[in-house]
CSV table of C-alpha atoms in Angstrom, one decimal:
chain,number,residue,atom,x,y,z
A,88,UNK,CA,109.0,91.6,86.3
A,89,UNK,CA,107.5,94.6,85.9
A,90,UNK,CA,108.3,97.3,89.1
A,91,UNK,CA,106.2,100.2,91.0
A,92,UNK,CA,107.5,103.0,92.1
A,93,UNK,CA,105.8,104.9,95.0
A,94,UNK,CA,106.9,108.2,97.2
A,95,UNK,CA,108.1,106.8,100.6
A,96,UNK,CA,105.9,108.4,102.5
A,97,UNK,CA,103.0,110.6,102.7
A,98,UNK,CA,100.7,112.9,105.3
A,99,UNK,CA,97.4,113.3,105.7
A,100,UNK,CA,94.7,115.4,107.7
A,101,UNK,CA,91.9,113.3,109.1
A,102,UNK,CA,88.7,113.2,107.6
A,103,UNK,CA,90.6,114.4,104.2
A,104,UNK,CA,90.7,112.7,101.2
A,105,UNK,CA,94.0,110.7,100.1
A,106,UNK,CA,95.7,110.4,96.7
A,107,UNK,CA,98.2,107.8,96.9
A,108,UNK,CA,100.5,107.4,93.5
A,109,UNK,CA,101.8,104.5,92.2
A,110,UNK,CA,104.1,104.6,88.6
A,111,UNK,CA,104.4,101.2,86.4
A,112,UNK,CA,105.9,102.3,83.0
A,113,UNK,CA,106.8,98.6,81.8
A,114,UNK,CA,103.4,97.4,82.4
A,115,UNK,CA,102.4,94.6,80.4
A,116,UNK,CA,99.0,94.8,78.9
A,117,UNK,CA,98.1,90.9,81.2
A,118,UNK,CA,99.6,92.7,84.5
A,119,UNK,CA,96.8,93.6,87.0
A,120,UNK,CA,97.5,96.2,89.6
A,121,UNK,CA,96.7,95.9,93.2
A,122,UNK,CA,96.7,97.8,96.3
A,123,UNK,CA,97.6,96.2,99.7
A,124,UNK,CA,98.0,98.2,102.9
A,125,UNK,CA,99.5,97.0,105.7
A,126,UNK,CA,98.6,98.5,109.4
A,127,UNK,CA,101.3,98.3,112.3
A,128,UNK,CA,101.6,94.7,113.7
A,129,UNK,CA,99.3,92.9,110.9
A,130,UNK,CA,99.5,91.2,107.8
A,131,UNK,CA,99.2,93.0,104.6
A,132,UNK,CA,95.3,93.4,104.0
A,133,UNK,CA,94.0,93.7,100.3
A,134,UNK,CA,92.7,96.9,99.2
A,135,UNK,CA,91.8,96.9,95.7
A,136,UNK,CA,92.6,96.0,92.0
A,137,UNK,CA,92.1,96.7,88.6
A,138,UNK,CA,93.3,95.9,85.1
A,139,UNK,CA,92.4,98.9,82.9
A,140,UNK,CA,88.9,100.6,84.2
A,141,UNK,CA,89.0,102.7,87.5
A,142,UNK,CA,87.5,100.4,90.3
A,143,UNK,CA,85.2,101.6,93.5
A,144,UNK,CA,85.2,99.3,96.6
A,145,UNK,CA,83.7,99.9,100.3
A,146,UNK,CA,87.4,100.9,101.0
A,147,UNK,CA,89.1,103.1,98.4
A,148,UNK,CA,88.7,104.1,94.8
A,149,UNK,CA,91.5,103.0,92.0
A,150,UNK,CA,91.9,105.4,89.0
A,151,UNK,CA,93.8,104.1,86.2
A,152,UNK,CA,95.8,106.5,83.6
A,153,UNK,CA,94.7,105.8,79.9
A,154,UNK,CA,97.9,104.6,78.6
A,155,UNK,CA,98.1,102.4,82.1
A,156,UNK,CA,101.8,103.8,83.6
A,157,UNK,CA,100.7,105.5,86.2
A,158,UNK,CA,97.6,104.6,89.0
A,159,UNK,CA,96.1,106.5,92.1
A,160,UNK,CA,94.6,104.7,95.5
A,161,UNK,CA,92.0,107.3,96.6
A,162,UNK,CA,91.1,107.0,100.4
A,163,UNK,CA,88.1,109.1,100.1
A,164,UNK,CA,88.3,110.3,104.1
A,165,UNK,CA,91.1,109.5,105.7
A,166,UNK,CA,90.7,107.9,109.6
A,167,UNK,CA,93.2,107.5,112.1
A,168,UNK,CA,92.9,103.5,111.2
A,169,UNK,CA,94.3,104.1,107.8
A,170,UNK,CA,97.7,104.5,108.7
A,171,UNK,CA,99.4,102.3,107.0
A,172,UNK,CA,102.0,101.1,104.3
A,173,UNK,CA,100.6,101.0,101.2
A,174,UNK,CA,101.6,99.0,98.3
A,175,UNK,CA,101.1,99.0,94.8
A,176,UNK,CA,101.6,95.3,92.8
A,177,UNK,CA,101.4,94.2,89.6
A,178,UNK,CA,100.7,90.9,89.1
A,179,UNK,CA,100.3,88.5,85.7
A,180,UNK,CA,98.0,85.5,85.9
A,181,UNK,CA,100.5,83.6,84.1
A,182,UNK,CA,102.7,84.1,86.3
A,183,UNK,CA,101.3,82.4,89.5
A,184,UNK,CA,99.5,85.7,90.8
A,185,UNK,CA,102.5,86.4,93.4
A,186,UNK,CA,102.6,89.3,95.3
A,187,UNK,CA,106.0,91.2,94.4
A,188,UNK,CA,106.2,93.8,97.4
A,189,UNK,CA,108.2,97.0,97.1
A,190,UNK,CA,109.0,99.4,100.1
A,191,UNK,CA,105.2,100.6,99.6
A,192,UNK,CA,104.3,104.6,100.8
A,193,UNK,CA,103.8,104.6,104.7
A,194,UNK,CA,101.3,106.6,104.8
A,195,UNK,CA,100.7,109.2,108.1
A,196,UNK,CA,97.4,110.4,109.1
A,197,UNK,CA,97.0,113.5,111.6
A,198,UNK,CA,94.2,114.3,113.8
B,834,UNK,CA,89.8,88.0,110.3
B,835,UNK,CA,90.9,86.9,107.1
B,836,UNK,CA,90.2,83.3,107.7
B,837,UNK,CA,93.9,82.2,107.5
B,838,UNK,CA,95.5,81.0,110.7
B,839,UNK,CA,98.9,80.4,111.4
B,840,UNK,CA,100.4,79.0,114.2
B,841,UNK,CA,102.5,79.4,116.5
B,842,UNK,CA,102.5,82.9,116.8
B,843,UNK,CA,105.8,83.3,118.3
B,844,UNK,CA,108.7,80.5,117.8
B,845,UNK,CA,112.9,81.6,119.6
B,846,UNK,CA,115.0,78.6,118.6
B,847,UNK,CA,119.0,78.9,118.3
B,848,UNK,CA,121.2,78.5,115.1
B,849,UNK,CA,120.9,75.5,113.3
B,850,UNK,CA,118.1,74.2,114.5
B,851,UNK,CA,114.7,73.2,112.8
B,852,UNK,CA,111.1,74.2,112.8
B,853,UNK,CA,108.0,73.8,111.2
B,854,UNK,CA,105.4,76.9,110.7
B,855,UNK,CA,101.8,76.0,109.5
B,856,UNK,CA,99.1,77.6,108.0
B,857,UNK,CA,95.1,76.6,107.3
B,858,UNK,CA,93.8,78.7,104.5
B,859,UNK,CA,90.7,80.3,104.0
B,860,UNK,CA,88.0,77.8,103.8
B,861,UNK,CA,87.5,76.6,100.1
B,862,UNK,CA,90.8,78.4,98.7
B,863,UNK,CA,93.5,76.0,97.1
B,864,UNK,CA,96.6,78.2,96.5
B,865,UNK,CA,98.7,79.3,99.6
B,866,UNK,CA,101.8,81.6,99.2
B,867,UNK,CA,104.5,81.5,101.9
B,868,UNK,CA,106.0,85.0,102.5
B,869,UNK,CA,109.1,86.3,104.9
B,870,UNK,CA,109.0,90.0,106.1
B,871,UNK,CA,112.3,91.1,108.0
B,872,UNK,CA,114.3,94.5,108.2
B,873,UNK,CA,116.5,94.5,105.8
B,874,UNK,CA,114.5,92.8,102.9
B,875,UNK,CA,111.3,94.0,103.4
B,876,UNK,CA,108.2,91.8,102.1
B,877,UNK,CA,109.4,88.7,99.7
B,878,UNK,CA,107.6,86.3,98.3
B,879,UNK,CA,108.6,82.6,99.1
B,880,UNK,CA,106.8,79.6,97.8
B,881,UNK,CA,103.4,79.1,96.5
B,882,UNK,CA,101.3,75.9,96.8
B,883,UNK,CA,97.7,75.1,94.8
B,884,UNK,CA,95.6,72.0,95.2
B,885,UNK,CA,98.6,69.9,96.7
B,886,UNK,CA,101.4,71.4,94.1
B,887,UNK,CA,104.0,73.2,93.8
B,888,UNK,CA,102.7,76.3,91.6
B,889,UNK,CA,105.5,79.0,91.6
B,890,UNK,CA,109.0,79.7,93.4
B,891,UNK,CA,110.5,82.7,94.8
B,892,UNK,CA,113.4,83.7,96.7
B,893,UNK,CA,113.3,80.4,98.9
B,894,UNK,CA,116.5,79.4,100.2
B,895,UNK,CA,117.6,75.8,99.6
B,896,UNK,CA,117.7,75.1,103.6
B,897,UNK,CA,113.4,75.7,103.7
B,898,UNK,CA,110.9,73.6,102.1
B,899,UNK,CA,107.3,74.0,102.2
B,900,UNK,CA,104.3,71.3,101.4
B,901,UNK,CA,100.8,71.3,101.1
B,902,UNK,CA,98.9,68.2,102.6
B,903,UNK,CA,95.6,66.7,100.9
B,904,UNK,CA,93.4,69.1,103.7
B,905,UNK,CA,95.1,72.0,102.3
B,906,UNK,CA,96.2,73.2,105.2
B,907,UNK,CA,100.6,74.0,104.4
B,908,UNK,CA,103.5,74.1,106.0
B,909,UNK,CA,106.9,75.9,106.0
B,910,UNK,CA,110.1,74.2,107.3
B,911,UNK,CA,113.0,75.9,108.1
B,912,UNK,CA,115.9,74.3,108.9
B,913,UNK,CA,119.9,75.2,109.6
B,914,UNK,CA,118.4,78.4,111.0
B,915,UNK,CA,120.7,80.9,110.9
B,916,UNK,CA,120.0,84.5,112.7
B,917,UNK,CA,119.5,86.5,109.7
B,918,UNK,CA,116.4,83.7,109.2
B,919,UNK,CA,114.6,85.8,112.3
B,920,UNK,CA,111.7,87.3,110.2
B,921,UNK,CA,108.0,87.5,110.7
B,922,UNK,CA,106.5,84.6,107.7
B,923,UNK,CA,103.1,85.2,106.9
B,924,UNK,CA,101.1,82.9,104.7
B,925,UNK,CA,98.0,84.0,102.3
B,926,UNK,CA,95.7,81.9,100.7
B,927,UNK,CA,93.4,82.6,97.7
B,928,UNK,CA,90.7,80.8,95.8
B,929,UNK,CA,91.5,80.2,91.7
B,930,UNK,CA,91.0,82.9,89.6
B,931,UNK,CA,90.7,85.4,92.3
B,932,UNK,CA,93.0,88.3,92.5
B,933,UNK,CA,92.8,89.1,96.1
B,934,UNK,CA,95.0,87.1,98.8
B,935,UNK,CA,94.2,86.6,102.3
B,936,UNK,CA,96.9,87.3,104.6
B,937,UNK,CA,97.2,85.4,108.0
B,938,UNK,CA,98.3,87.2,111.2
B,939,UNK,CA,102.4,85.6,110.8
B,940,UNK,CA,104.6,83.8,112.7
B,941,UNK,CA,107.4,85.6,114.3
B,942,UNK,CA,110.7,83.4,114.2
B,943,UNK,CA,113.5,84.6,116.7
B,944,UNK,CA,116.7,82.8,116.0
B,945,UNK,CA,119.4,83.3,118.5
């Protein structure tokens, strides 16, 4: 299976915008990535996916690299709400669509 | 609300006992995947059901077995628990072709 690998954790201002990076060199060219977050107490909550285009949704932007090994989750303003692990997934049709978690970024978020 | 409901919330049994955990997916969605979240393993994926079968297997032990009936609705039994079984299992449902799962809330299995 093809892995992620994310920074551990990260810090944010309120109100500030969020970069959160995600790096999947042995992507296969069928592997979709997805972002899920997963708040304190709650089941993990999808964010957003893409294949090879950068995506927009009401919660978060995803920007895909050209050559695909590397993505970014953009919060665009961080709330207090956000705080969360984040996790970035790929995941192969073929394979059942799974969810392969890894220990995700807990992301912080200061007032 | 993600649509998914799990029940109960909250099960404390002792070692080698038995239980059943059940979900109800989203309305409409087929597939349900079965995952176990605890401490020391983080997120993993378990089992995964669609239309009645058995679609793809992860790290289930031997000692759980999961089903999903003709109303779509699944459950997940665990049996011999041991205590490293305590975990919170969540279940996620999805309709076919569709990317995103929907999470339920979890069950939170104490084994003492």
């Amino acid at each position: 299976d093809a892995k992620t690998t994310q920074p551990n954790s990260m810090e944010s201002n309120e109100e500030e915008p969020v970069h959160l990076p995600c790096n999947h060199s042995t992507i296969s060219g069928t592997d979709y990535i997805h972002w899920y977050r997963q708040l304190p107490s709650q089941g993990p909550e999808y964010v957003i996916h893409g294949l090879t285009s950068n995506v927009n949704n009401r919660m978060a932007s995803l920007a895909i690299a050209e050559d695909r090994k590397s993505s970014t989750l953009i919060l665009h303003r961080a709330t207090l709400r956000d705080a969360a692990v984040y996790y970035c997934i790929l995941t192969n049709n073929n394979a059942g669509n799974m969810l392969t978690f890894g220990g995700g970024t807990r992301l912080m978020v200061k007032p | 609300d993600s649509g998914v409901t799990q029940t109960p919330k909250h099960l404390i049994t002792a070692t080698g006992q038995r239980v059943t955990l059940r979900c109800s997916p989203r309305s409409g969605d087929l597939s349900v995947y079965w995952y176990q979240q605890s401490l020391d393993q983080g997120l993993q994926f378990l089992i995964q059901y669609y239309n009645g079968e058995e679609r793809a297997k992860g790290n289930i032990l031997e000692r759980f077995s999961a089903q999903q009936f003709p109303d779509l609705h699944s459950e997940l039994n665990l049996s011999s628990l041991e205590l490293g079984d305590s975990a919170l299992y969540f279940c996620a449902s999805s309709s076919w072709g569709n990317n995103e799962q929907f999470f339920g809330p979890g069950t939170r299995l104490t084994v003492l």
